[in-house]
Short mmCIF file of C-alpha atoms and ligand atoms in Angstrom, two decimals:
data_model
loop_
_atom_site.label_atom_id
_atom_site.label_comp_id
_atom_site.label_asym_id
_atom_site.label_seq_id
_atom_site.Cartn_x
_atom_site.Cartn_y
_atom_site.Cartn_z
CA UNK A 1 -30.78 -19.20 4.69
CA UNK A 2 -27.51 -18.79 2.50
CA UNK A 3 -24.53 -19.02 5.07
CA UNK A 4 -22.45 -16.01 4.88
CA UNK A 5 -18.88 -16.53 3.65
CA UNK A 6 -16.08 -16.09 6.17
CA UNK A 7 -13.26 -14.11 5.00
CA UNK A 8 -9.74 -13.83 7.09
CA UNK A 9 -8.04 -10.54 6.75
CA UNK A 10 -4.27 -9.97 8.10
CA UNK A 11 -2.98 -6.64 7.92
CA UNK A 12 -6.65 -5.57 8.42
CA UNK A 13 -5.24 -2.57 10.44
CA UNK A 14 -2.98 -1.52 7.31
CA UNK A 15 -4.40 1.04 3.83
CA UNK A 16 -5.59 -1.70 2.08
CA UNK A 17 -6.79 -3.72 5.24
CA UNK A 18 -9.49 -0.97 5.75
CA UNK A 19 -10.85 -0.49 2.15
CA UNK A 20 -10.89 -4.71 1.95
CA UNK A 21 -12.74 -5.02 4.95
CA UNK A 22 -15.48 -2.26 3.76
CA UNK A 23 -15.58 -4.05 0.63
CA UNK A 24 -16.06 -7.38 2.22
CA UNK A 25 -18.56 -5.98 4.21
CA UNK A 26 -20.50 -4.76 1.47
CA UNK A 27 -20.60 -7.65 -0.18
CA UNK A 28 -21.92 -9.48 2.59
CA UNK A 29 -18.99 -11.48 3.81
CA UNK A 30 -18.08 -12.10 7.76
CA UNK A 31 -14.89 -10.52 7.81
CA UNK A 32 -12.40 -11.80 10.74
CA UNK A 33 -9.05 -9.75 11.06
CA UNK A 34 -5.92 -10.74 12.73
CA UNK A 35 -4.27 -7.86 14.99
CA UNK A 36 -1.27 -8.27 16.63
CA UNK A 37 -0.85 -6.59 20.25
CA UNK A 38 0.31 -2.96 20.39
CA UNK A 39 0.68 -0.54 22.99
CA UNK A 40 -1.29 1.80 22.27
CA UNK A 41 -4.80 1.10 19.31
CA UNK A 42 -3.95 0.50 16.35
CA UNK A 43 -7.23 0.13 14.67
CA UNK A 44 -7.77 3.57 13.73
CA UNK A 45 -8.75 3.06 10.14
CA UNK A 46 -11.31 0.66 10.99
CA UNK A 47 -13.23 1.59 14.24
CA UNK A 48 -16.33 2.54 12.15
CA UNK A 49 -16.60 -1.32 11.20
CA UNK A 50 -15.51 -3.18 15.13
CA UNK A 51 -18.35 -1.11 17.20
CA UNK A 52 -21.76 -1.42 17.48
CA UNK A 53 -24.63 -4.52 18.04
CA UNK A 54 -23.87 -6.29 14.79
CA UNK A 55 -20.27 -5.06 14.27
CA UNK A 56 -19.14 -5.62 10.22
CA UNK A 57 -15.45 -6.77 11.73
CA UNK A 58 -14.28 -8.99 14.12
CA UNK A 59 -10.90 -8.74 15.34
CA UNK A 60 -8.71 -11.60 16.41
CA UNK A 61 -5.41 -11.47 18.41
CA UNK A 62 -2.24 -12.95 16.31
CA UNK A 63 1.12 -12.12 14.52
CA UNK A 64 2.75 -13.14 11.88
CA UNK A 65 5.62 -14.27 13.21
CA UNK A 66 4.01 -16.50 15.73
CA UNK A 67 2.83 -19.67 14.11
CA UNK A 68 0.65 -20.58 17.49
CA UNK A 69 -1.63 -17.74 16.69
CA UNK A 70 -2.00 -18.24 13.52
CA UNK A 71 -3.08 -22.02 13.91
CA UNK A 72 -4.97 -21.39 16.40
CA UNK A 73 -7.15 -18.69 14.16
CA UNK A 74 -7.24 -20.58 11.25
CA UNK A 75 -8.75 -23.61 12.94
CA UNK A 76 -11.19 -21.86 14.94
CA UNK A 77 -12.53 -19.60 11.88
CA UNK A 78 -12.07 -22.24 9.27
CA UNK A 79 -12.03 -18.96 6.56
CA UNK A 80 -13.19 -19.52 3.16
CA UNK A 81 -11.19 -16.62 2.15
CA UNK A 82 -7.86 -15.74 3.55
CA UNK A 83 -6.19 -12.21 2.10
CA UNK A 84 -2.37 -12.10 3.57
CA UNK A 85 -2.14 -8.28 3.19
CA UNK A 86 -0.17 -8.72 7.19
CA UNK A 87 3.46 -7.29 6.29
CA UNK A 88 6.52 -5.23 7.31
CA UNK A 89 6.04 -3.38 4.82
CA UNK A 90 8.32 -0.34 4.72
CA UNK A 91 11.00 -1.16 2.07
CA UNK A 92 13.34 1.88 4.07
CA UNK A 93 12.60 0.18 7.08
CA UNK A 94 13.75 -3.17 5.65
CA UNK A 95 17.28 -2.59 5.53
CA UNK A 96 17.22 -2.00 9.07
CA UNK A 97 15.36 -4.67 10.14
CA UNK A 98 16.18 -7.31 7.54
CA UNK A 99 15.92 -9.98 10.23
CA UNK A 100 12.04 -9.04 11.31
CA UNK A 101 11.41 -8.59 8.08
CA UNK A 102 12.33 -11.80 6.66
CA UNK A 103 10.53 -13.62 9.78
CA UNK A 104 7.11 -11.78 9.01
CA UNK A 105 6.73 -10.70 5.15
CA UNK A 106 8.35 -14.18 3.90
CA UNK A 107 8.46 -16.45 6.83
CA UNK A 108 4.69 -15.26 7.88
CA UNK A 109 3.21 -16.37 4.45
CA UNK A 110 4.27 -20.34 4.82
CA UNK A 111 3.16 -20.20 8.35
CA UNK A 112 -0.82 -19.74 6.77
CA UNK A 113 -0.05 -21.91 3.88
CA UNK A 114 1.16 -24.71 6.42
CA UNK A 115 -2.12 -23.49 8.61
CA UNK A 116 -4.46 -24.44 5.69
CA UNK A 117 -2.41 -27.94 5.53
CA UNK A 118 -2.80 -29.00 8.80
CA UNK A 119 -5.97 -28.36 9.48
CA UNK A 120 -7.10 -30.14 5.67
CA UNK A 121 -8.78 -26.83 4.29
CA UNK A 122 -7.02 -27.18 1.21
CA UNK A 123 -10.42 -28.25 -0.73
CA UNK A 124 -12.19 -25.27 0.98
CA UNK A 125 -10.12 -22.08 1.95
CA UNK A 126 -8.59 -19.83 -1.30
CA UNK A 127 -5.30 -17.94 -0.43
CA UNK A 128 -4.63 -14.35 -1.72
CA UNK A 129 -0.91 -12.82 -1.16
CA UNK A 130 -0.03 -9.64 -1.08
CA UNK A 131 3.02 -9.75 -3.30
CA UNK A 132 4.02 -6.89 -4.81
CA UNK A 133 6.27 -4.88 -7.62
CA UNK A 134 9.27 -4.63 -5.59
CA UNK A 135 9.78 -8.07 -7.28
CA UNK A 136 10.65 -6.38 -10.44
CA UNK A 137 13.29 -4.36 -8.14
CA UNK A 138 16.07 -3.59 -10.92
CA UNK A 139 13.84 -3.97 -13.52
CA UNK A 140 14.69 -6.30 -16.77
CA UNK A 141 12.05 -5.37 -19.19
CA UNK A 142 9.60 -2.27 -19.10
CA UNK A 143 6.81 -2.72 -18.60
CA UNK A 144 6.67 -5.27 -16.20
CA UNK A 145 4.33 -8.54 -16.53
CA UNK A 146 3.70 -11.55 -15.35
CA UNK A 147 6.56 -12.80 -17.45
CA UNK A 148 8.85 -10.43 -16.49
CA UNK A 149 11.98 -12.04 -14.40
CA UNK A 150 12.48 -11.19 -10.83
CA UNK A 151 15.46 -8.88 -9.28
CA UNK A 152 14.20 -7.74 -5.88
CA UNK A 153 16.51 -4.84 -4.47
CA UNK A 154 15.63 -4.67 -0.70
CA UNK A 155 15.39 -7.21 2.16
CA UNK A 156 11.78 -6.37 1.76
CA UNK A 157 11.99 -7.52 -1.61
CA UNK A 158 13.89 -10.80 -1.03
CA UNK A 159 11.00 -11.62 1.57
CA UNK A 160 8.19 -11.20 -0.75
CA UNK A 161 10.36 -13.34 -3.24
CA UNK A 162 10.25 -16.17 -0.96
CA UNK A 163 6.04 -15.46 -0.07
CA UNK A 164 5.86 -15.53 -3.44
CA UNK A 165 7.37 -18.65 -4.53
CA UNK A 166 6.27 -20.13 -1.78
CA UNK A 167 2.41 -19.49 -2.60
CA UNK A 168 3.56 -20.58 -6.08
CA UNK A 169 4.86 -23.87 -4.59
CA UNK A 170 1.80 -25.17 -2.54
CA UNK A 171 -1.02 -24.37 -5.29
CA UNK A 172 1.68 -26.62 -7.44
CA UNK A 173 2.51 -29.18 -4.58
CA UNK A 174 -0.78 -29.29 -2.89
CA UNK A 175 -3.36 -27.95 -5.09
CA UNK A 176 -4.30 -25.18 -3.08
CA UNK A 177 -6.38 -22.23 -4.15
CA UNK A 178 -3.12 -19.83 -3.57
CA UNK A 179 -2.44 -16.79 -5.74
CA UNK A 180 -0.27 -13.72 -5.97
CA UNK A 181 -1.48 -9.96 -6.71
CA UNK A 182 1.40 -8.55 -7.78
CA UNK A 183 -0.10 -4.87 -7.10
CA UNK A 184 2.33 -1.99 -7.64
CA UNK A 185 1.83 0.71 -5.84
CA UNK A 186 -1.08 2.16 -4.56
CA UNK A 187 -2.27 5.33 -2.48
CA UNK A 188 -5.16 7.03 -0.88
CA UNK A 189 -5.88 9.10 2.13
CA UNK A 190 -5.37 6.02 4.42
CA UNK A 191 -1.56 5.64 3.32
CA UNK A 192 1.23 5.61 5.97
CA UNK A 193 2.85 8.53 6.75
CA UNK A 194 6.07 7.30 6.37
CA UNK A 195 5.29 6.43 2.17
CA UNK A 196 6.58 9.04 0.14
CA UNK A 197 2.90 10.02 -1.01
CA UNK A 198 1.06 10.54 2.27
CA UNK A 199 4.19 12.54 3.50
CA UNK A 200 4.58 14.78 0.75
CA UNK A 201 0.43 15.29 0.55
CA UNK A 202 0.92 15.88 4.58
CA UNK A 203 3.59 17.72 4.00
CA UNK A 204 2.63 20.01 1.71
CA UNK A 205 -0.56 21.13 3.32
CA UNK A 206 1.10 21.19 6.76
CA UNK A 207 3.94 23.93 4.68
CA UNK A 208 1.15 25.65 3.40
CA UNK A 209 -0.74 26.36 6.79
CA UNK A 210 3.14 27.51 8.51
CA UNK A 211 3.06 24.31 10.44
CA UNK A 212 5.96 23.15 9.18
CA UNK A 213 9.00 25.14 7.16
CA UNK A 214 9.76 22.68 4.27
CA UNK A 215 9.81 19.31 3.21
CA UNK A 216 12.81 16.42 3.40
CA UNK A 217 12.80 14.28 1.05
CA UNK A 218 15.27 11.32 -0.61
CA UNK A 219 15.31 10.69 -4.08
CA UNK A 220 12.96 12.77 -6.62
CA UNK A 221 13.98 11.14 -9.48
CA UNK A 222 12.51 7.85 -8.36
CA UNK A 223 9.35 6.86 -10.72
CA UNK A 224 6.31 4.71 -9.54
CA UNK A 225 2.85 3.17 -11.45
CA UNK A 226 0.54 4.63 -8.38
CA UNK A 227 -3.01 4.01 -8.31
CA UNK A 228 -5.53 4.17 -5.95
CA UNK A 229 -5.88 1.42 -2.80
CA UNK A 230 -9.83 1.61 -3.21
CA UNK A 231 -9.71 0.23 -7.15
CA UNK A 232 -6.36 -2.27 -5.99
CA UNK A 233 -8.72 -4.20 -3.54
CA UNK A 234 -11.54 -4.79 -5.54
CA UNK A 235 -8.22 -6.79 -8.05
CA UNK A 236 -7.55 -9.38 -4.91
CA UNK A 237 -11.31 -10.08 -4.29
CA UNK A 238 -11.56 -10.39 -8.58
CA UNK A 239 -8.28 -12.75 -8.60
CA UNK A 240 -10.13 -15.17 -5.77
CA UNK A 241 -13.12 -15.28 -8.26
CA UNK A 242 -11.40 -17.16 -10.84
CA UNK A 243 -12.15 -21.11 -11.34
CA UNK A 244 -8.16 -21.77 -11.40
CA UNK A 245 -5.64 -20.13 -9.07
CA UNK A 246 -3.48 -17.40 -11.31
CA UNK A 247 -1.02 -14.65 -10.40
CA UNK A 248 -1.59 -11.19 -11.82
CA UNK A 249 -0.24 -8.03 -12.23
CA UNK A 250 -2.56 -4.94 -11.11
CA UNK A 251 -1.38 -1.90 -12.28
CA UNK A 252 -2.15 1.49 -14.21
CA UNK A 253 0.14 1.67 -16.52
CA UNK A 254 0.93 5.17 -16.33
CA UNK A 255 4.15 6.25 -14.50
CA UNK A 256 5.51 9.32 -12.50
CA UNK A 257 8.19 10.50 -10.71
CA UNK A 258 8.48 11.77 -6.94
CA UNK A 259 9.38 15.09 -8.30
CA UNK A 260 6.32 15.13 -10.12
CA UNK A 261 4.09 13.78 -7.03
CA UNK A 262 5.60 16.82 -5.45
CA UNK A 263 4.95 19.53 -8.25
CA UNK A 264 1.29 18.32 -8.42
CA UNK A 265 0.74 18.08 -4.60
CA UNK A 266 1.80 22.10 -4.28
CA UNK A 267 -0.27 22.89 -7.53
CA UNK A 268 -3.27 21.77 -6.01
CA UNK A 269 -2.30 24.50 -3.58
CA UNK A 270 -2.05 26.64 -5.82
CA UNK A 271 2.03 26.55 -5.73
CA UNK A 272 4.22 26.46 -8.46
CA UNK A 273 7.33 24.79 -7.44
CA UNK A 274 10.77 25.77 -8.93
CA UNK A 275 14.13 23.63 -8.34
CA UNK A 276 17.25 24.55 -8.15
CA UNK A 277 20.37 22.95 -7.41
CA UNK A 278 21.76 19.24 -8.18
CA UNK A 279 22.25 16.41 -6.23
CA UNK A 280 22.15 17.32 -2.14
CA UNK A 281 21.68 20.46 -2.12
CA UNK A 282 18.72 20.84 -4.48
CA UNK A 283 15.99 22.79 -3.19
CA UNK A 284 12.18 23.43 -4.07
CA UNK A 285 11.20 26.70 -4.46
CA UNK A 286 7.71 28.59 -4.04
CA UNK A 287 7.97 30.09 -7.60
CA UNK A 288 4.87 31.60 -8.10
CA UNK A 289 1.56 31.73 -5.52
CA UNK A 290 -1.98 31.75 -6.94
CA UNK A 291 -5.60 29.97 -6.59
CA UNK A 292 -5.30 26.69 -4.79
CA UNK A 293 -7.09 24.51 -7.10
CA UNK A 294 -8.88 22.50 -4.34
CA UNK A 295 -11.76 24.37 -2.48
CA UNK A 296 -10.19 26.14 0.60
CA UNK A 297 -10.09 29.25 2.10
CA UNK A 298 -7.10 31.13 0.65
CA UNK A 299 -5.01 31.65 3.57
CA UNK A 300 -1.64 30.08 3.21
CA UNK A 301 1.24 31.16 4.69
CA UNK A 302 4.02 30.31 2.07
CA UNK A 303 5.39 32.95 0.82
CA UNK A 304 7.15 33.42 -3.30
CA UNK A 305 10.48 32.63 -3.16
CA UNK A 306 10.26 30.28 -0.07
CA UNK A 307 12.20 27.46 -0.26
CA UNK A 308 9.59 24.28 0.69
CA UNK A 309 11.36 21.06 -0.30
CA UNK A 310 15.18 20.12 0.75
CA UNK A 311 17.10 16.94 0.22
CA UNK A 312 17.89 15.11 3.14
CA UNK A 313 20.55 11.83 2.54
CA UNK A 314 18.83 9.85 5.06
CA UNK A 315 16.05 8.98 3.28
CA UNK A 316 17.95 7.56 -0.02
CA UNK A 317 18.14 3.59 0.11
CA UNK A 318 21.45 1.57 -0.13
CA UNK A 319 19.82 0.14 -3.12
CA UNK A 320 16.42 1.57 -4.78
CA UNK A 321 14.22 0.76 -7.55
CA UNK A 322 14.40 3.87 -9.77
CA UNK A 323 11.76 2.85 -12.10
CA UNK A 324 8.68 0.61 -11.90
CA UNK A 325 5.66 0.23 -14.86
CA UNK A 326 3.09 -2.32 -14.69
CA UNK A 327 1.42 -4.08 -17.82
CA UNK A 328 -1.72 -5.30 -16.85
CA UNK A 329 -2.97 -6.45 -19.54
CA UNK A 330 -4.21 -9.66 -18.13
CA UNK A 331 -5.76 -8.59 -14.92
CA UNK A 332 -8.42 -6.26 -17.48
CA UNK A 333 -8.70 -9.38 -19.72
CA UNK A 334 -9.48 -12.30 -17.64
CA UNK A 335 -10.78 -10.30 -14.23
CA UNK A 336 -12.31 -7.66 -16.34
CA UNK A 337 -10.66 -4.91 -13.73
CA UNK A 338 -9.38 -1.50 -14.66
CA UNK A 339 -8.15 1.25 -12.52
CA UNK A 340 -10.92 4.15 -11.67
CA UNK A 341 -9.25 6.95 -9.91
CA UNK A 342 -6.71 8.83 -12.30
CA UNK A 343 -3.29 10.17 -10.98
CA UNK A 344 -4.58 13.34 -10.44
CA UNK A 345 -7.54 12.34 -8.71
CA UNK A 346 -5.50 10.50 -6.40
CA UNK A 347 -3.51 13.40 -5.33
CA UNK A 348 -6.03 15.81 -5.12
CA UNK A 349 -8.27 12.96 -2.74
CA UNK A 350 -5.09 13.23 -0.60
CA UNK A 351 -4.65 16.54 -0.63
CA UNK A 352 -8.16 17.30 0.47
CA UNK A 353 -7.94 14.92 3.31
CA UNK A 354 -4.57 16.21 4.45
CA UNK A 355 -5.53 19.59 4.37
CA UNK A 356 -8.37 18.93 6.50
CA UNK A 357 -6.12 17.42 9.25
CA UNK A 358 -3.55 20.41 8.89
CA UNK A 359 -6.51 23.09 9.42
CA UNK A 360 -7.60 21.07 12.18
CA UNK A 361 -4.26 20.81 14.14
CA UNK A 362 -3.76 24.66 13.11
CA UNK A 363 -7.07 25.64 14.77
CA UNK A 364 -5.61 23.72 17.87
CA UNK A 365 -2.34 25.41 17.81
CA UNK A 366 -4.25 28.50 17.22
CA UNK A 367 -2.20 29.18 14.19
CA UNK A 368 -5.49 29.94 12.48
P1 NAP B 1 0.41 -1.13 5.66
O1 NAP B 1 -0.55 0.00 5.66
O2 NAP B 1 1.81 -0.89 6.09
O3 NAP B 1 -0.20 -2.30 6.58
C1 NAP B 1 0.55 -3.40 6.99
C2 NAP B 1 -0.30 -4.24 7.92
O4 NAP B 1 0.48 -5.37 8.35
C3 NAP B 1 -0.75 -3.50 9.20
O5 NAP B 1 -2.05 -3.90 9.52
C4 NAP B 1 0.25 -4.02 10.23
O6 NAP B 1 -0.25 -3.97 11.56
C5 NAP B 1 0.36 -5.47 9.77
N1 NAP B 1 1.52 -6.14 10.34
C6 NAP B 1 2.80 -5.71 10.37
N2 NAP B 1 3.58 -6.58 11.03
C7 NAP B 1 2.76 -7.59 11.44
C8 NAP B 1 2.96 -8.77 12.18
N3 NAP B 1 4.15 -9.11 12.66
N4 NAP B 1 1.89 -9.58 12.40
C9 NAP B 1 0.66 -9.24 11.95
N5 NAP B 1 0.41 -8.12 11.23
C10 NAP B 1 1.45 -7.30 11.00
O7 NAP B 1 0.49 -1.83 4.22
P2 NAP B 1 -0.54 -1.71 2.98
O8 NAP B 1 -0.12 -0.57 2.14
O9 NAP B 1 -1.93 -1.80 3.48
O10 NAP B 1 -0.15 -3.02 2.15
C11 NAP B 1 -0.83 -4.26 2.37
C12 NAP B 1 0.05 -5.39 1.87
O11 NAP B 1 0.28 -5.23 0.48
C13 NAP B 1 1.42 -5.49 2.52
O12 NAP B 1 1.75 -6.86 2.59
C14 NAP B 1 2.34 -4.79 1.54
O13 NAP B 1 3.65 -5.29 1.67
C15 NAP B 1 1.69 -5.18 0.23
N6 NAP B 1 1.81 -4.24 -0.88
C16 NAP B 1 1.49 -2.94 -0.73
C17 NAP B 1 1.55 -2.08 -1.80
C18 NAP B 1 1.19 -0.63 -1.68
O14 NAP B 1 1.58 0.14 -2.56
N7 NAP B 1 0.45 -0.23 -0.68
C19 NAP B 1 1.93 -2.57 -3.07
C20 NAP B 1 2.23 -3.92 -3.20
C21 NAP B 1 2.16 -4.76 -2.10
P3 NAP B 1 -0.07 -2.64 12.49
O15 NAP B 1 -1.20 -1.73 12.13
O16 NAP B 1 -0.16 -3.19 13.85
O17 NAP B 1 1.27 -2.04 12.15
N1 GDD B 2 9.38 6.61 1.99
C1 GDD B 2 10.06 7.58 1.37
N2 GDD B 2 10.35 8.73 2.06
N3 GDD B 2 10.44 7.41 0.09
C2 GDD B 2 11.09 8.42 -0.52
C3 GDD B 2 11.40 9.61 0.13
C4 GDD B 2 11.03 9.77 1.49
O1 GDD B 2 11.27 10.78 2.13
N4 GDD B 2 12.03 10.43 -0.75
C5 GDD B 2 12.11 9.77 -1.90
N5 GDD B 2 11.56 8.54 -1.77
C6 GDD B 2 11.50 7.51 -2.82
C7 GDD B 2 11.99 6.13 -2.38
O2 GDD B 2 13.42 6.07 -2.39
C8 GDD B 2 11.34 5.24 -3.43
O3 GDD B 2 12.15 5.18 -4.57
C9 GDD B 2 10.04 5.99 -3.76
O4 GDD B 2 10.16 7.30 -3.21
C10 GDD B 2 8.78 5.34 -3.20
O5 GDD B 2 8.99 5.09 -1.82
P1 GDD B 2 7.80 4.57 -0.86
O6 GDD B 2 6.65 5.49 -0.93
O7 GDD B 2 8.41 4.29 0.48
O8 GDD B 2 7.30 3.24 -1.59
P2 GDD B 2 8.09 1.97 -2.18
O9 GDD B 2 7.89 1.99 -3.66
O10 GDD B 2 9.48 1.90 -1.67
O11 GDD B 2 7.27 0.76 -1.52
C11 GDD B 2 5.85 0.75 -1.54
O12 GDD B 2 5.39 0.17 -2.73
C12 GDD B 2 5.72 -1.23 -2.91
C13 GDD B 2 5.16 -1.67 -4.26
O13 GDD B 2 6.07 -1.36 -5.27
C14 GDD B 2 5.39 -0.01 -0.30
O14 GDD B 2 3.99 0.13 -0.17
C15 GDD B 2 5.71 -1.50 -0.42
O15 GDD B 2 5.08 -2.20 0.67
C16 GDD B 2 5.14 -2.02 -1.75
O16 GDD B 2 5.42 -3.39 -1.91
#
């Protein structure tokens, strides 16, 4: 009998964690996933796939910033596949936690490249990194390839500078199977509630259902290449397929801004969303109500003129990436990928699933 491939997911707790590991599963592979200790579960998004007889996932105990754990997994499992997705990975966050951030988004990745070292699995176990368009940060050319230079904006950034080079540095050193998916950004209904997406989809349908007044956001003018996380992981199991390790870009190539996440998120609603204002005190108003445009009982609680989106200072950055747009050109050409799920496909997916969870905490507050 074939022996099943073993493939090592950190992060496997995370958005793209989950889809991976389904994907893995489906494709047959034995899919181990680091978890680090938390006080209360953290393995929501994956519980269908740890349970059972012959469960599809099998979680390990480890952290990224403790090299112990990691050596100690990577020996034992002796992966054929490792995907780094494990990251503090709020770029807000960052600049508060520079420090942590450092230790476990740049710091982490070495500790796993050194792993594979010392334990002489360079011949057998391929390396995928999670790096990520926040490289481009201040952007020097648009869009943004492979070629395109480097000017991360964030601590965040500066950390998956160093993964990056790093990764870039062992498959040069060493000859290990190491390579970087650049992936820009990327949504679904699994997205953190903290990302601007997920809170403006959860917003939105929370406003909408009069369980929450209006929406804070930072900056709207902010504009980001999103795509969906169920198309982006199939692009880091493509890029481990090759014969010779490569970095590539993963992107759509179609751009929007915050603003127009917003406007789309209420249309779906069946909002139109006015603004008025400039700078701080801009507001979004309910401008006209009609037909949601997803199927759901028309009974929302917004009324015209209602003002549903405010600034709020705290969530601008000391230093953001206004602009990000991905060429990738190469990922279609030599993986033969290309993104699935269209912009508005992606909100509306959100939408659906947020609204589902606002109805159901409604019914419990007895809103409804
Ligand atoms: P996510 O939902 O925030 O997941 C991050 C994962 O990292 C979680 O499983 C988290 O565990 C884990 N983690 C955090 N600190 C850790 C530590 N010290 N040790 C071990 N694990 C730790 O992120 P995502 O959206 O799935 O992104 C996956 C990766 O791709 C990240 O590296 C991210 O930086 C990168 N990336 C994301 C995007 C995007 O648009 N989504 C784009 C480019 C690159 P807990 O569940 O315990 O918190
Ligand atoms: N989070 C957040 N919250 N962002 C806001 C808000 C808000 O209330 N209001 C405006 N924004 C703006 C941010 O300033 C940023 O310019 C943009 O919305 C996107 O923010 P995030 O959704 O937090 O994503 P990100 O682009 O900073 O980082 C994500 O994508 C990177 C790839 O480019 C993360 O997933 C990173 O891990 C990933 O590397």
């Amino acid at each position: 009998m074939k022996r099943r491939k073993k493939a090592l997911i950190t992060g496997i707790t995370g958005q793209d964690g989950a889809y991976l590991s389904e994907f893995l599963v489906g494709k047959g592979y034995e899919v181990f996933g680091m978890v680090r200790r938390s006080s209360l579960p953290n393995t929501g998004r994956i519980r269908h796939l740890c349970g059972g007889s012959s469960p599809g996932v099998n979680l390990l105990q480890g952290d990224l910033a403790d090299s112990e754990s990691i050596f100690r997994i990577v020996m034992e499992i002796r992966p054929d596949e490792i995907y780094n997705l494990g990251s503090q990975s709020h770029v807000g966050v960052s600049f508060k936690e520079p420090e942590y951030t450092a230790d476990v988004s740049g710091i982490g990745t070495l500790r796993f490249l050194e792993a594979i070292r010392m334990f002489n699995l360079e011949k057998k176990t391929k390396f995928y990194q999670a790096s990520t368009s926040e490289l481009f940060g201040k952007v020097r050319e648009i869009p943004q390839s492979e070629k395109t230079p480097f000017y991360p904006r964030s601590p965040y950034g500066v950390a998956k500078l160093f993964a990056y080079w790093t990764v870039v540095n062992y498959r040069e050193a060493y000859g290990l199977f190491a390579a970087n998916g650049i992936l820009f950004n990327h949504e679904s209904p699994l997205r953190g509630e903290e990302f601007v997406t997920r809170k403006i989809t959860r917003g939105v349908t929370r406003v909408y259902l009069g369980l929450q007044d209006c929406l804070s956001l930072g900056n709207l003018d902010s504009r980001r290449d999103w795509g969906h996380a169920r198309d982006y992981v199939k692009a880091m199991w493509l890029i481990l397929r090759r014969k010779k390790p490569e970095d590539f870009v993963i992107a759509t190539g179609r751009q929007h801004s915050v603003r127009e996440f917003v406007e789309m998120s209420a249309k779906k609603m069946g909002i139109i969303i006015r603004w008025r204002g400039k700078g701080l005190k801009e507001v979004g108003i309910a401008y006209k109500i009609g037909r949601p445009e997803i199927d759901i009982p028309e009974k929302g609680r917004v009324k015209e003129g209602q003002v549903i989106v405010r600034i709020d200072p705290r969530f601008y950055r000391p230093s953001d990436v206004s602009t990000l747009l991905g060429n990738s050109k190469k990922a279609r050409k030599l993986l033969g990928w290309k993104p699935e799920v269209s912009f508005g496909q992606l909100v509306e997916d959100m939408i659906v699933s947020d609204f589902e969870l606002a109805e159901k905490e409604a019914r419990e507050k007895s809103v409804l």
